[in-house]
PDB file of C-alpha atoms and ligand atoms in Angstrom:
ATOM      1  CA  MET A   1      -0.856 -18.493 -36.262  1.00 72.00           C
ATOM      2  CA  ALA A   2      -0.143 -21.582 -33.865  1.00 83.00           C
ATOM      3  CA  SER A   3      -2.609 -22.734 -30.914  1.00 96.00           C
ATOM      4  CA  LEU A   4      -2.818 -20.669 -28.176  1.00 98.00           C
ATOM      5  CA  SER A   5      -1.735 -24.408 -26.042  1.00 97.00           C
ATOM      6  CA  ARG A   6       0.986 -24.523 -28.297  1.00 98.00           C
ATOM      7  CA  ILE A   7       2.501 -21.323 -28.059  1.00 98.00           C
ATOM      8  CA  VAL A   8       1.895 -21.059 -23.530  1.00 98.00           C
ATOM      9  CA  ALA A   9       3.039 -24.435 -23.397  1.00 98.00           C
ATOM     10  CA  ASP A  10       6.462 -23.744 -25.671  1.00 98.00           C
ATOM     11  CA  ILE A  11       6.985 -20.110 -24.610  1.00 98.00           C
ATOM     12  CA  ALA A  12       7.300 -21.762 -20.805  1.00 98.00           C
ATOM     13  CA  THR A  13       9.719 -24.563 -22.456  1.00 98.00           C
ATOM     14  CA  GLU A  14      12.262 -21.015 -23.567  1.00 98.00           C
ATOM     15  CA  MET A  15      11.409 -19.506 -20.533  1.00 98.00           C
ATOM     16  CA  ALA A  16      13.098 -22.510 -17.471  1.00 96.00           C
ATOM     17  CA  ALA A  17      15.424 -22.523 -19.882  1.00 95.00           C
ATOM     18  CA  ALA A  18      17.056 -18.125 -20.279  1.00 96.00           C
ATOM     19  CA  PRO A  19      19.832 -17.870 -18.432  1.00 93.00           C
ATOM     20  CA  ASP A  20      19.067 -14.302 -17.136  1.00 93.00           C
ATOM     21  CA  ARG A  21      16.324 -14.668 -14.785  1.00 96.00           C
ATOM     22  CA  GLY A  22      16.867 -11.308 -12.896  1.00 96.00           C
ATOM     23  CA  THR A  23      17.109 -11.305  -9.102  1.00 95.00           C
ATOM     24  CA  PRO A  24      14.498 -11.714  -6.382  1.00 95.00           C
ATOM     25  CA  ALA A  25      13.012  -9.610  -3.818  1.00 94.00           C
ATOM     26  CA  GLY A  26      15.161  -8.643  -1.447  1.00 88.00           C
ATOM     27  CA  TYR A  27      13.807  -6.797   1.168  1.00 89.00           C
ATOM     28  CA  ILE A  28      10.678  -9.150   2.290  1.00 91.00           C
ATOM     29  CA  PRO A  29      12.806 -12.005   3.814  1.00 91.00           C
ATOM     30  CA  PRO A  30      10.757 -14.573   2.284  1.00 93.00           C
ATOM     31  CA  LEU A  31      10.838 -13.555  -1.045  1.00 94.00           C
ATOM     32  CA  ARG A  32      13.471 -13.958  -1.102  1.00 93.00           C
ATOM     33  CA  ASP A  33      14.315 -16.953  -0.724  1.00 92.00           C
ATOM     34  CA  VAL A  34      11.443 -18.357  -3.102  1.00 95.00           C
ATOM     35  CA  ASP A  35      13.300 -20.246  -5.779  1.00 96.00           C
ATOM     36  CA  PRO A  36      14.416 -18.179  -9.462  1.00 96.00           C
ATOM     37  CA  ALA A  37      13.864 -21.372 -11.394  1.00 97.00           C
ATOM     38  CA  ARG A  38      10.017 -20.968 -11.261  1.00 97.00           C
ATOM     39  CA  PHE A  39       7.599 -19.969 -14.572  1.00 98.00           C
ATOM     40  CA  GLY A  40       4.476 -20.379 -14.915  1.00 98.00           C
ATOM     41  CA  ILE A  41       1.931 -19.081 -17.715  1.00 99.00           C
ATOM     42  CA  ALA A  42      -2.141 -19.220 -17.216  1.00 99.00           C
ATOM     43  CA  VAL A  43      -3.789 -17.991 -20.295  1.00 98.00           C
ATOM     44  CA  VAL A  44      -8.262 -17.763 -19.940  1.00 98.00           C
ATOM     45  CA  GLU A  45      -9.740 -17.224 -22.826  1.00 97.00           C
ATOM     46  CA  ALA A  46     -12.856 -15.770 -23.015  1.00 96.00           C
ATOM     47  CA  ASP A  47     -15.069 -18.838 -23.773  1.00 95.00           C
ATOM     48  CA  GLY A  48     -13.195 -19.632 -20.910  1.00 95.00           C
ATOM     49  CA  THR A  49     -10.703 -22.339 -21.861  1.00 97.00           C
ATOM     50  CA  VAL A  50      -7.051 -21.887 -19.988  1.00 98.00           C
ATOM     51  CA  HIS A  51      -4.377 -23.472 -21.027  1.00 98.00           C
ATOM     52  CA  ALA A  52      -1.815 -23.650 -17.961  1.00 98.00           C
ATOM     53  CA  ALA A  53       2.288 -24.303 -18.101  1.00 98.00           C
ATOM     54  CA  GLY A  54       5.351 -24.018 -15.600  1.00 98.00           C
ATOM     55  CA  ASP A  55       4.507 -23.533 -12.198  1.00 98.00           C
ATOM     56  CA  ALA A  56       0.836 -22.846 -12.973  1.00 98.00           C
ATOM     57  CA  ASP A  57      -0.180 -24.503 -10.130  1.00 98.00           C
ATOM     58  CA  MET A  58       2.169 -22.785  -8.011  1.00 98.00           C
ATOM     59  CA  PRO A  59       0.729 -20.396  -4.967  1.00 98.00           C
ATOM     60  CA  PHE A  60       2.773 -16.883  -4.983  1.00 98.00           C
ATOM     61  CA  SER A  61       2.842 -13.612  -2.950  1.00 98.00           C
ATOM     62  CA  ILE A  62       0.629 -11.455  -5.781  1.00 98.00           C
ATOM     63  CA  GLN A  63       2.224  -8.249  -3.936  1.00 98.00           C
ATOM     64  CA  SER A  64       1.271  -5.100  -4.929  1.00 98.00           C
ATOM     65  CA  ILE A  65      -1.037  -7.016  -8.372  1.00 98.00           C
ATOM     66  CA  SER A  66      -3.036  -6.102  -5.336  1.00 98.00           C
ATOM     67  CA  LYS A  67      -4.694  -3.007  -5.552  1.00 98.00           C
ATOM     68  CA  VAL A  68      -5.764  -3.947  -8.488  1.00 98.00           C
ATOM     69  CA  PHE A  69      -8.884  -5.808  -6.460  1.00 98.00           C
ATOM     70  CA  THR A  70      -8.074  -3.655  -4.306  1.00 98.00           C
ATOM     71  CA  LEU A  71      -9.186  -0.768  -6.373  1.00 98.00           C
ATOM     72  CA  THR A  72     -11.772  -2.219  -7.819  1.00 98.00           C
ATOM     73  CA  LEU A  73     -14.073  -2.236  -4.434  1.00 98.00           C
ATOM     74  CA  ALA A  74     -12.604   1.670  -3.225  1.00 97.00           C
ATOM     75  CA  LEU A  75     -14.135   2.765  -6.459  1.00 98.00           C
ATOM     76  CA  GLY A  76     -17.626  -0.141  -6.066  1.00 97.00           C
ATOM     77  CA  THR A  77     -17.629   1.517  -2.047  1.00 96.00           C
ATOM     78  CA  VAL A  78     -17.187   5.226  -2.828  1.00 97.00           C
ATOM     79  CA  GLY A  79     -17.575   5.445  -6.420  1.00 97.00           C
ATOM     80  CA  ASP A  80     -15.790   9.388  -8.000  1.00 96.00           C
ATOM     81  CA  GLN A  81     -15.085  10.506  -5.362  1.00 97.00           C
ATOM     82  CA  LEU A  82     -11.492   8.651  -4.235  1.00 98.00           C
ATOM     83  CA  TRP A  83      -9.878  10.620  -7.200  1.00 98.00           C
ATOM     84  CA  GLU A  84     -10.092  13.847  -4.878  1.00 97.00           C
ATOM     85  CA  ARG A  85      -7.601  11.261  -2.218  1.00 97.00           C
ATOM     86  CA  VAL A  86      -5.076   9.732  -5.283  1.00 98.00           C
ATOM     87  CA  GLY A  87      -4.027  10.553  -8.759  1.00 97.00           C
ATOM     88  CA  ARG A  88      -4.983   8.767 -11.800  1.00 97.00           C
ATOM     89  CA  GLU A  89      -1.195   9.554 -13.660  1.00 97.00           C
ATOM     90  CA  PRO A  90       1.792   8.018 -14.793  1.00 96.00           C
ATOM     91  CA  SER A  91       4.979   8.637 -11.844  1.00 93.00           C
ATOM     92  CA  GLY A  92       7.709   8.325 -14.324  1.00 90.00           C
ATOM     93  CA  THR A  93       9.030   7.257 -10.237  1.00 90.00           C
ATOM     94  CA  ALA A  94       9.210   3.935  -8.048  1.00 90.00           C
ATOM     95  CA  PHE A  95       6.730   1.260  -6.186  1.00 90.00           C
ATOM     96  CA  ASN A  96       8.309   2.728  -2.740  1.00 91.00           C
ATOM     97  CA  SER A  97       9.407   5.959  -3.653  1.00 91.00           C
ATOM     98  CA  ILE A  98       8.214   9.305  -1.498  1.00 92.00           C
ATOM     99  CA  VAL A  99       9.759  12.373  -3.917  1.00 92.00           C
ATOM    100  CA  GLN A 100       6.619  13.025  -4.968  1.00 92.00           C
ATOM    101  CA  LEU A 101       4.841  12.740  -2.047  1.00 93.00           C
ATOM    102  CA  GLU A 102       6.377  16.475  -0.804  1.00 93.00           C
ATOM    103  CA  THR A 103       5.764  18.973  -3.434  1.00 92.00           C
ATOM    104  CA  GLU A 104       1.989  17.454  -4.045  1.00 91.00           C
ATOM    105  CA  ARG A 105       0.531  17.475  -0.605  1.00 93.00           C
ATOM    106  CA  GLY A 106       0.137  14.043   0.462  1.00 94.00           C
ATOM    107  CA  ILE A 107      -1.544  13.498  -2.355  1.00 96.00           C
ATOM    108  CA  PRO A 108      -0.002   9.612  -4.549  1.00 97.00           C
ATOM    109  CA  ARG A 109       0.100   9.676  -7.949  1.00 97.00           C
ATOM    110  CA  ASN A 110      -1.722   6.907  -8.716  1.00 97.00           C
ATOM    111  CA  PRO A 111      -3.189   4.118  -6.694  1.00 98.00           C
ATOM    112  CA  PHE A 112      -0.705   1.352  -7.563  1.00 98.00           C
ATOM    113  CA  ILE A 113       2.287   2.972  -6.235  1.00 97.00           C
ATOM    114  CA  ASN A 114       2.569   2.301  -2.323  1.00 96.00           C
ATOM    115  CA  ALA A 115       1.719   5.724  -1.457  1.00 97.00           C
ATOM    116  CA  GLY A 116      -1.003   5.489  -3.865  1.00 98.00           C
ATOM    117  CA  ALA A 117      -2.591   1.280  -2.872  1.00 98.00           C
ATOM    118  CA  ILE A 118      -2.559   2.177   0.932  1.00 98.00           C
ATOM    119  CA  VAL A 119      -4.199   5.342   0.600  1.00 98.00           C
ATOM    120  CA  VAL A 120      -6.636   3.259  -1.222  1.00 98.00           C
ATOM    121  CA  ALA A 121      -7.266   0.762   1.755  1.00 98.00           C
ATOM    122  CA  ASP A 122      -7.468   3.835   4.148  1.00 98.00           C
ATOM    123  CA  VAL A 123     -10.405   4.277   2.655  1.00 98.00           C
ATOM    124  CA  LEU A 124     -10.995   0.675   2.318  1.00 98.00           C
ATOM    125  CA  LEU A 125     -11.101   0.960   6.015  1.00 97.00           C
ATOM    126  CA  GLY A 126     -14.348   3.059   6.440  1.00 92.00           C
ATOM    127  CA  ASN A 127     -16.051   1.959   9.084  1.00 80.00           C
ATOM    128  CA  HIS A 128     -14.135  -1.456   9.238  1.00 90.00           C
ATOM    129  CA  GLU A 129     -12.121  -3.104  11.073  1.00 92.00           C
ATOM    130  CA  PRO A 130      -8.651  -4.787   8.811  1.00 94.00           C
ATOM    131  CA  ARG A 131      -9.263  -8.357  10.113  1.00 96.00           C
ATOM    132  CA  ALA A 132     -12.447  -7.806   9.004  1.00 96.00           C
ATOM    133  CA  MET A 133     -11.153  -5.912   5.473  1.00 97.00           C
ATOM    134  CA  ILE A 134      -9.167  -8.808   4.913  1.00 97.00           C
ATOM    135  CA  GLY A 135     -12.352 -11.564   5.156  1.00 97.00           C
ATOM    136  CA  GLU A 136     -14.126  -8.983   2.691  1.00 97.00           C
ATOM    137  CA  LEU A 137     -10.692  -8.617   0.167  1.00 98.00           C
ATOM    138  CA  LEU A 138      -9.798 -13.045   0.058  1.00 98.00           C
ATOM    139  CA  ARG A 139     -14.046 -13.234  -0.277  1.00 98.00           C
ATOM    140  CA  PHE A 140     -14.075 -11.060  -3.085  1.00 98.00           C
ATOM    141  CA  VAL A 141     -10.581 -12.357  -5.154  1.00 98.00           C
ATOM    142  CA  ARG A 142     -11.895 -16.579  -3.998  1.00 98.00           C
ATOM    143  CA  GLU A 143     -15.472 -16.201  -6.343  1.00 96.00           C
ATOM    144  CA  LEU A 144     -13.467 -13.340  -8.772  1.00 97.00           C
ATOM    145  CA  ALA A 145     -11.843 -16.489  -8.884  1.00 97.00           C
ATOM    146  CA  ASP A 146     -14.521 -19.173  -8.222  1.00 96.00           C
ATOM    147  CA  ASP A 147     -11.383 -21.645  -5.630  1.00 97.00           C
ATOM    148  CA  ASP A 148     -12.466 -21.235  -2.355  1.00 98.00           C
ATOM    149  CA  ARG A 149      -8.377 -22.357  -1.653  1.00 98.00           C
ATOM    150  CA  ILE A 150      -7.108 -18.857  -2.193  1.00 98.00           C
ATOM    151  CA  THR A 151      -4.758 -17.548   1.258  1.00 98.00           C
ATOM    152  CA  VAL A 152      -3.235 -14.954   3.114  1.00 98.00           C
ATOM    153  CA  ASP A 153       0.269 -16.016   3.212  1.00 98.00           C
ATOM    154  CA  HIS A 154       0.170 -14.554   7.272  1.00 97.00           C
ATOM    155  CA  LEU A 155       4.182 -15.169   7.707  1.00 97.00           C
ATOM    156  CA  VAL A 156       4.583 -12.675   4.284  1.00 97.00           C
ATOM    157  CA  ALA A 157       2.522 -10.335   5.806  1.00 98.00           C
ATOM    158  CA  GLN A 158       4.319 -10.985   9.441  1.00 97.00           C
ATOM    159  CA  ALA A 159       7.134 -10.478   7.784  1.00 97.00           C
ATOM    160  CA  GLU A 160       6.132  -7.433   6.235  1.00 96.00           C
ATOM    161  CA  MET A 161       4.804  -5.758   9.164  1.00 96.00           C
ATOM    162  CA  ALA A 162       7.894  -6.501  10.803  1.00 95.00           C
ATOM    163  CA  THR A 163      10.098  -4.561   8.086  1.00 94.00           C
ATOM    164  CA  GLY A 164       8.209  -2.199   5.727  1.00 93.00           C
ATOM    165  CA  HIS A 165       9.967   0.842   7.280  1.00 95.00           C
ATOM    166  CA  ARG A 166       9.163   2.733   3.533  1.00 95.00           C
ATOM    167  CA  SER A 167       5.756   1.795   3.896  1.00 96.00           C
ATOM    168  CA  MET A 168       4.931   3.028   6.916  1.00 97.00           C
ATOM    169  CA  ALA A 169       7.147   6.116   6.051  1.00 97.00           C
ATOM    170  CA  LEU A 170       4.735   6.668   3.205  1.00 97.00           C
ATOM    171  CA  ALA A 171       1.284   6.476   5.770  1.00 97.00           C
ATOM    172  CA  HIS A 172       3.231   8.111   7.986  1.00 97.00           C
ATOM    173  CA  PHE A 173       4.451  12.184   5.573  1.00 97.00           C
ATOM    174  CA  MET A 174      -0.023  11.603   3.618  1.00 97.00           C
ATOM    175  CA  THR A 175      -1.027  10.842   8.264  1.00 98.00           C
ATOM    176  CA  ALA A 176       1.504  14.767   8.577  1.00 97.00           C
ATOM    177  CA  PHE A 177      -1.209  16.161   5.183  1.00 97.00           C
ATOM    178  CA  GLY A 178      -3.864  15.123   6.642  1.00 96.00           C
ATOM    179  CA  THR A 179      -4.463  13.700   3.612  1.00 93.00           C
ATOM    180  CA  MET A 180      -5.097  10.020   5.951  1.00 97.00           C
ATOM    181  CA  HIS A 181      -8.028   9.422   7.964  1.00 97.00           C
ATOM    182  CA  HIS A 182      -6.998   6.179   9.599  1.00 97.00           C
ATOM    183  CA  ALA A 183      -4.317   5.951  12.585  1.00 97.00           C
ATOM    184  CA  VAL A 184      -0.607   4.351  10.000  1.00 97.00           C
ATOM    185  CA  ASP A 185      -0.434   0.819  11.960  1.00 96.00           C
ATOM    186  CA  ARG A 186      -4.591  -0.259  10.721  1.00 97.00           C
ATOM    187  CA  VAL A 187      -3.441   1.182   7.576  1.00 98.00           C
ATOM    188  CA  LEU A 188      -0.664  -1.427   7.235  1.00 97.00           C
ATOM    189  CA  GLY A 189      -2.426  -4.015   8.096  1.00 97.00           C
ATOM    190  CA  LEU A 190      -4.401  -3.700   5.733  1.00 98.00           C
ATOM    191  CA  TYR A 191      -1.607  -3.306   3.159  1.00 98.00           C
ATOM    192  CA  VAL A 192       0.440  -6.492   3.858  1.00 98.00           C
ATOM    193  CA  HIS A 193      -1.929  -8.568   4.032  1.00 98.00           C
ATOM    194  CA  GLN A 194      -4.013  -7.556   0.701  1.00 98.00           C
ATOM    195  CA  CYS A 195      -0.242  -7.571  -0.343  1.00 98.00           C
ATOM    196  CA  ALA A 196       0.973 -11.128   0.926  1.00 98.00           C
ATOM    197  CA  LEU A 197      -2.279 -12.561  -1.223  1.00 98.00           C
ATOM    198  CA  ALA A 198      -1.026 -16.230  -2.106  1.00 98.00           C
ATOM    199  CA  MET A 199      -2.296 -17.155  -5.154  1.00 98.00           C
ATOM    200  CA  SER A 200      -1.222 -19.080  -7.749  1.00 98.00           C
ATOM    201  CA  CYS A 201      -1.612 -17.998 -12.282  1.00 99.00           C
ATOM    202  CA  ARG A 202      -4.819 -20.057 -12.753  1.00 98.00           C
ATOM    203  CA  GLN A 203      -6.392 -18.540 -10.292  1.00 98.00           C
ATOM    204  CA  LEU A 204      -4.612 -14.788 -10.578  1.00 98.00           C
ATOM    205  CA  ALA A 205      -6.159 -15.236 -14.336  1.00 98.00           C
ATOM    206  CA  MET A 206      -9.062 -16.765 -13.339  1.00 98.00           C
ATOM    207  CA  ALA A 207     -10.398 -13.895 -10.860  1.00 98.00           C
ATOM    208  CA  GLY A 208      -9.089 -11.101 -13.923  1.00 98.00           C
ATOM    209  CA  ARG A 209     -11.717 -12.537 -16.625  1.00 98.00           C
ATOM    210  CA  PHE A 210     -14.023  -9.380 -15.527  1.00 98.00           C
ATOM    211  CA  LEU A 211     -11.439  -7.434 -16.472  1.00 98.00           C
ATOM    212  CA  MET A 212     -11.184  -8.615 -20.574  1.00 98.00           C
ATOM    213  CA  ALA A 213     -15.202  -8.783 -20.677  1.00 98.00           C
ATOM    214  CA  ARG A 214     -16.770  -5.725 -20.074  1.00 98.00           C
ATOM    215  CA  GLY A 215     -17.183  -6.183 -16.353  1.00 98.00           C
ATOM    216  CA  VAL A 216     -18.980  -9.387 -15.866  1.00 97.00           C
ATOM    217  CA  ASN A 217     -17.443 -12.303 -15.361  1.00 94.00           C
ATOM    218  CA  PRO A 218     -18.932 -14.791 -16.583  1.00 90.00           C
ATOM    219  CA  ALA A 219     -19.289 -17.577 -15.435  1.00 87.00           C
ATOM    220  CA  THR A 220     -21.696 -16.408 -13.332  1.00 89.00           C
ATOM    221  CA  GLY A 221     -22.952 -13.243 -16.522  1.00 93.00           C
ATOM    222  CA  ARG A 222     -22.931 -11.630 -13.117  1.00 95.00           C
ATOM    223  CA  SER A 223     -21.945  -7.756 -13.438  1.00 97.00           C
ATOM    224  CA  VAL A 224     -18.481  -6.980 -11.782  1.00 98.00           C
ATOM    225  CA  VAL A 225     -18.061  -3.283 -12.302  1.00 98.00           C
ATOM    226  CA  SER A 226     -19.395  -1.701 -15.168  1.00 98.00           C
ATOM    227  CA  PRO A 227     -18.005  -1.991 -19.033  1.00 98.00           C
ATOM    228  CA  GLN A 228     -16.758   2.060 -17.810  1.00 98.00           C
ATOM    229  CA  ARG A 229     -15.235   0.809 -14.855  1.00 98.00           C
ATOM    230  CA  ALA A 230     -13.474  -1.927 -16.498  1.00 98.00           C
ATOM    231  CA  ARG A 231     -12.056   0.326 -18.612  1.00 98.00           C
ATOM    232  CA  ARG A 232     -10.915   2.924 -16.344  1.00 98.00           C
ATOM    233  CA  ILE A 233      -9.759   0.580 -14.254  1.00 98.00           C
ATOM    234  CA  ASN A 234      -7.662  -0.937 -17.715  1.00 98.00           C
ATOM    235  CA  ALA A 235      -6.202   2.216 -18.760  1.00 98.00           C
ATOM    236  CA  LEU A 236      -4.928   3.025 -15.116  1.00 98.00           C
ATOM    237  CA  MET A 237      -3.289  -0.053 -15.818  1.00 98.00           C
ATOM    238  CA  MET A 238      -1.790  -0.174 -18.810  1.00 98.00           C
ATOM    239  CA  MET A 239      -0.162   3.222 -17.761  1.00 98.00           C
ATOM    240  CA  CYS A 240       0.806   3.197 -14.008  1.00 97.00           C
ATOM    241  CA  GLY A 241       1.231  -0.792 -14.321  1.00 98.00           C
ATOM    242  CA  HIS A 242       4.027  -1.192 -14.611  1.00 97.00           C
ATOM    243  CA  TYR A 243       5.481   2.388 -11.092  1.00 94.00           C
ATOM    244  CA  ASP A 244       8.273   3.754 -13.885  1.00 95.00           C
ATOM    245  CA  GLY A 245       9.041   0.947 -16.465  1.00 97.00           C
ATOM    246  CA  SER A 246       4.611   1.803 -17.293  1.00 97.00           C
ATOM    247  CA  GLY A 247       6.619   2.646 -21.121  1.00 97.00           C
ATOM    248  CA  GLU A 248       9.316   0.259 -21.171  1.00 97.00           C
ATOM    249  CA  PHE A 249       6.185  -2.676 -20.179  1.00 98.00           C
ATOM    250  CA  ALA A 250       3.091  -0.431 -22.922  1.00 98.00           C
ATOM    251  CA  TYR A 251       6.053  -0.481 -25.354  1.00 98.00           C
ATOM    252  CA  ARG A 252       7.609  -4.000 -25.208  1.00 98.00           C
ATOM    253  CA  VAL A 253       3.416  -5.782 -23.822  1.00 98.00           C
ATOM    254  CA  GLY A 254       1.255  -3.602 -25.045  1.00 98.00           C
ATOM    255  CA  LEU A 255      -1.757  -4.783 -22.794  1.00 98.00           C
ATOM    256  CA  PRO A 256      -2.413  -3.187 -19.402  1.00 98.00           C
ATOM    257  CA  GLY A 257      -0.892  -5.500 -16.983  1.00 98.00           C
ATOM    258  CA  LYS A 258       0.167  -4.459 -12.801  1.00 98.00           C
ATOM    259  CA  SER A 259       3.071  -6.248 -11.170  1.00 98.00           C
ATOM    260  CA  GLY A 260       3.585  -7.352  -7.524  1.00 98.00           C
ATOM    261  CA  VAL A 261       6.788  -7.953  -6.220  1.00 97.00           C
ATOM    262  CA  GLY A 262       6.419 -11.759  -5.575  1.00 98.00           C
ATOM    263  CA  GLY A 263       7.390 -11.679  -9.602  1.00 98.00           C
ATOM    264  CA  GLY A 264       4.251 -11.857 -10.832  1.00 98.00           C
ATOM    265  CA  ILE A 265       2.231  -9.768 -13.861  1.00 99.00           C
ATOM    266  CA  LEU A 266      -1.700  -9.341 -14.277  1.00 99.00           C
ATOM    267  CA  ALA A 267      -2.088  -9.363 -18.202  1.00 99.00           C
ATOM    268  CA  ILE A 268      -5.252  -8.657 -20.090  1.00 98.00           C
ATOM    269  CA  ALA A 269      -5.784  -8.850 -24.051  1.00 98.00           C
ATOM    270  CA  PRO A 270      -9.911  -7.476 -23.499  1.00 97.00           C
ATOM    271  CA  GLY A 271     -12.320  -9.580 -24.870  1.00 97.00           C
ATOM    272  CA  ARG A 272      -9.385 -12.062 -25.311  1.00 97.00           C
ATOM    273  CA  ALA A 273      -7.512 -13.753 -22.476  1.00 98.00           C
ATOM    274  CA  ALA A 274      -6.953 -12.601 -19.319  1.00 98.00           C
ATOM    275  CA  ILE A 275      -3.850 -13.467 -18.513  1.00 99.00           C
ATOM    276  CA  ALA A 276      -0.741 -14.638 -15.096  1.00 99.00           C
ATOM    277  CA  VAL A 277       2.583 -15.319 -15.192  1.00 98.00           C
ATOM    278  CA  TRP A 278       5.015 -15.854 -12.132  1.00 98.00           C
ATOM    279  CA  SER A 279       9.141 -16.039 -12.062  1.00 98.00           C
ATOM    280  CA  PRO A 280       9.821 -14.798  -9.147  1.00 98.00           C
ATOM    281  CA  GLY A 281      13.361 -12.875 -10.336  1.00 98.00           C
ATOM    282  CA  LEU A 282      12.275  -9.052 -10.789  1.00 97.00           C
ATOM    283  CA  ASN A 283      14.222  -6.222 -13.040  1.00 97.00           C
ATOM    284  CA  ALA A 284      15.589  -3.467 -12.034  1.00 95.00           C
ATOM    285  CA  VAL A 285      12.386  -1.270 -11.796  1.00 94.00           C
ATOM    286  CA  GLY A 286      11.554  -4.525  -9.971  1.00 95.00           C
ATOM    287  CA  ASN A 287       9.112  -6.062 -12.757  1.00 97.00           C
ATOM    288  CA  SER A 288       9.528  -9.601 -13.545  1.00 98.00           C
ATOM    289  CA  GLN A 289      11.855  -9.951 -15.467  1.00 98.00           C
ATOM    290  CA  LEU A 290      10.594 -13.754 -17.349  1.00 98.00           C
ATOM    291  CA  GLY A 291       6.767 -12.645 -16.683  1.00 98.00           C
ATOM    292  CA  THR A 292       7.492  -9.629 -18.980  1.00 98.00           C
ATOM    293  CA  LEU A 293       9.289 -11.144 -21.807  1.00 98.00           C
ATOM    294  CA  ALA A 294       7.338 -13.804 -21.490  1.00 98.00           C
ATOM    295  CA  LEU A 295       4.106 -11.845 -21.949  1.00 98.00           C
ATOM    296  CA  GLU A 296       6.118  -9.962 -24.326  1.00 98.00           C
ATOM    297  CA  ARG A 297       6.390 -13.590 -26.756  1.00 98.00           C
ATOM    298  CA  LEU A 298       2.638 -14.249 -26.219  1.00 98.00           C
ATOM    299  CA  VAL A 299       1.072 -10.691 -27.854  1.00 98.00           C
ATOM    300  CA  GLN A 300       4.386 -11.558 -30.599  1.00 98.00           C
ATOM    301  CA  ARG A 301       2.627 -15.262 -31.435  1.00 98.00           C
ATOM    302  CA  THR A 302      -0.748 -13.698 -30.720  1.00 97.00           C
ATOM    303  CA  GLY A 303      -1.104 -10.727 -32.218  1.00 97.00           C
ATOM    304  CA  TRP A 304      -3.264  -9.202 -28.726  1.00 98.00           C
ATOM    305  CA  SER A 305      -1.317  -5.793 -27.787  1.00 98.00           C
ATOM    306  CA  ILE A 306      -4.433  -3.559 -28.010  1.00 97.00           C
ATOM    307  CA  PHE A 307      -2.171  -1.739 -30.649  1.00 97.00           C
ATOM    308  CA  ASP A 308      -2.156  -4.495 -33.064  1.00 94.00           C
ATOM    309  CA  PRO A 309      -5.008  -3.790 -35.234  1.00 90.00           C
ATOM    310  CA  VAL A 310      -8.006  -5.468 -35.002  1.00 81.00           C
ATOM    311  CA  PRO A 311      -8.437  -8.370 -37.101  1.00 72.00           C
TER     312      PRO A 311
HETATM  313  N1  LIG B   1       4.481  -5.466   0.263  1.00 97.43           N
HETATM  314  C1  LIG B   1       5.318  -4.926  -1.612  1.00 97.43           C
HETATM  315  C2  LIG B   1       5.787  -3.053  -0.695  1.00 97.43           C
HETATM  316  O1  LIG B   1       4.558  -2.352  -0.048  1.00 97.43           O
HETATM  317  C3  LIG B   1       4.974  -4.378  -2.661  1.00 97.43           C
HETATM  318  C4  LIG B   1       5.769  -4.283  -3.924  1.00 97.43           C
HETATM  319  C5  LIG B   1       5.183  -4.616  -5.126  1.00 97.43           C
HETATM  320  O2  LIG B   1       5.100  -5.231  -5.192  1.00 97.43           O
HETATM  321  N2  LIG B   1       5.199  -3.126  -6.527  1.00 97.43           N
HETATM  322  O3  LIG B   1       7.163  -2.000  -1.542  1.00 97.43           O
END
């Protein structure tokens, strides 16, 4: 096997030249304007070594990747009671779909589709003001990534607050079923700000380290979640992290992963590495076109798919 640095550099070179780059998300105005030529990749190995290439240090809107961090916080707050309000099954429907919510009476299929993440935001609000909870989330992500430069892009949050009619509809629909505990505008306030977290591939891969390391932040040695919880969050990412593209992602990449419409993907190779890729162009189901291709090539060249036999 070529060295990991070589593999990462080669993938960045190949992606820079890739002709079919997908289309940036059009429905959140500031995301529409991001240059589709961008591509970044960062791989943090279990021993802390970082390999980065392309636009690995350019912050982008992490969007739904934030759902991994809010899920982690919500499980820390209410534990398994969370599963009374949201399921753990793949949805097979689009990230912003409303169709299952009616027959399933306001209980979203999983915490990674928009409806599920809105419930998680409702849980996190508890007795907090949205602003305080956004601050807590930012502190959590900064600590995980060991980087205080991470911020929320307020322009992206405002744009989504003004245009996020589907998410608002989901929240109102669940309110009608009595499954929400807080006012829709407060929950959406938290939700759009978590989605507007701006992070680079390097920062995101660093923040994902606890998921490859049995729940421990390898830099501090401190436990973020129990080993069992880390394993379970990875299982949810594997089954639900790419919405109705989760089967395809498992087939091609074979790693727990979470995508966002900003074009980022956080992927976990348990025991080996936390990986973040970013390219703004999306495929038909809203997952990064080149991000997926880059991860597919990475696992082909490293043997890191969880379905590869352990050497
Ligand atoms: N903020 C986006 C939305 O609610 C997140 C969707 C995504 O990244 N898939 O539509």
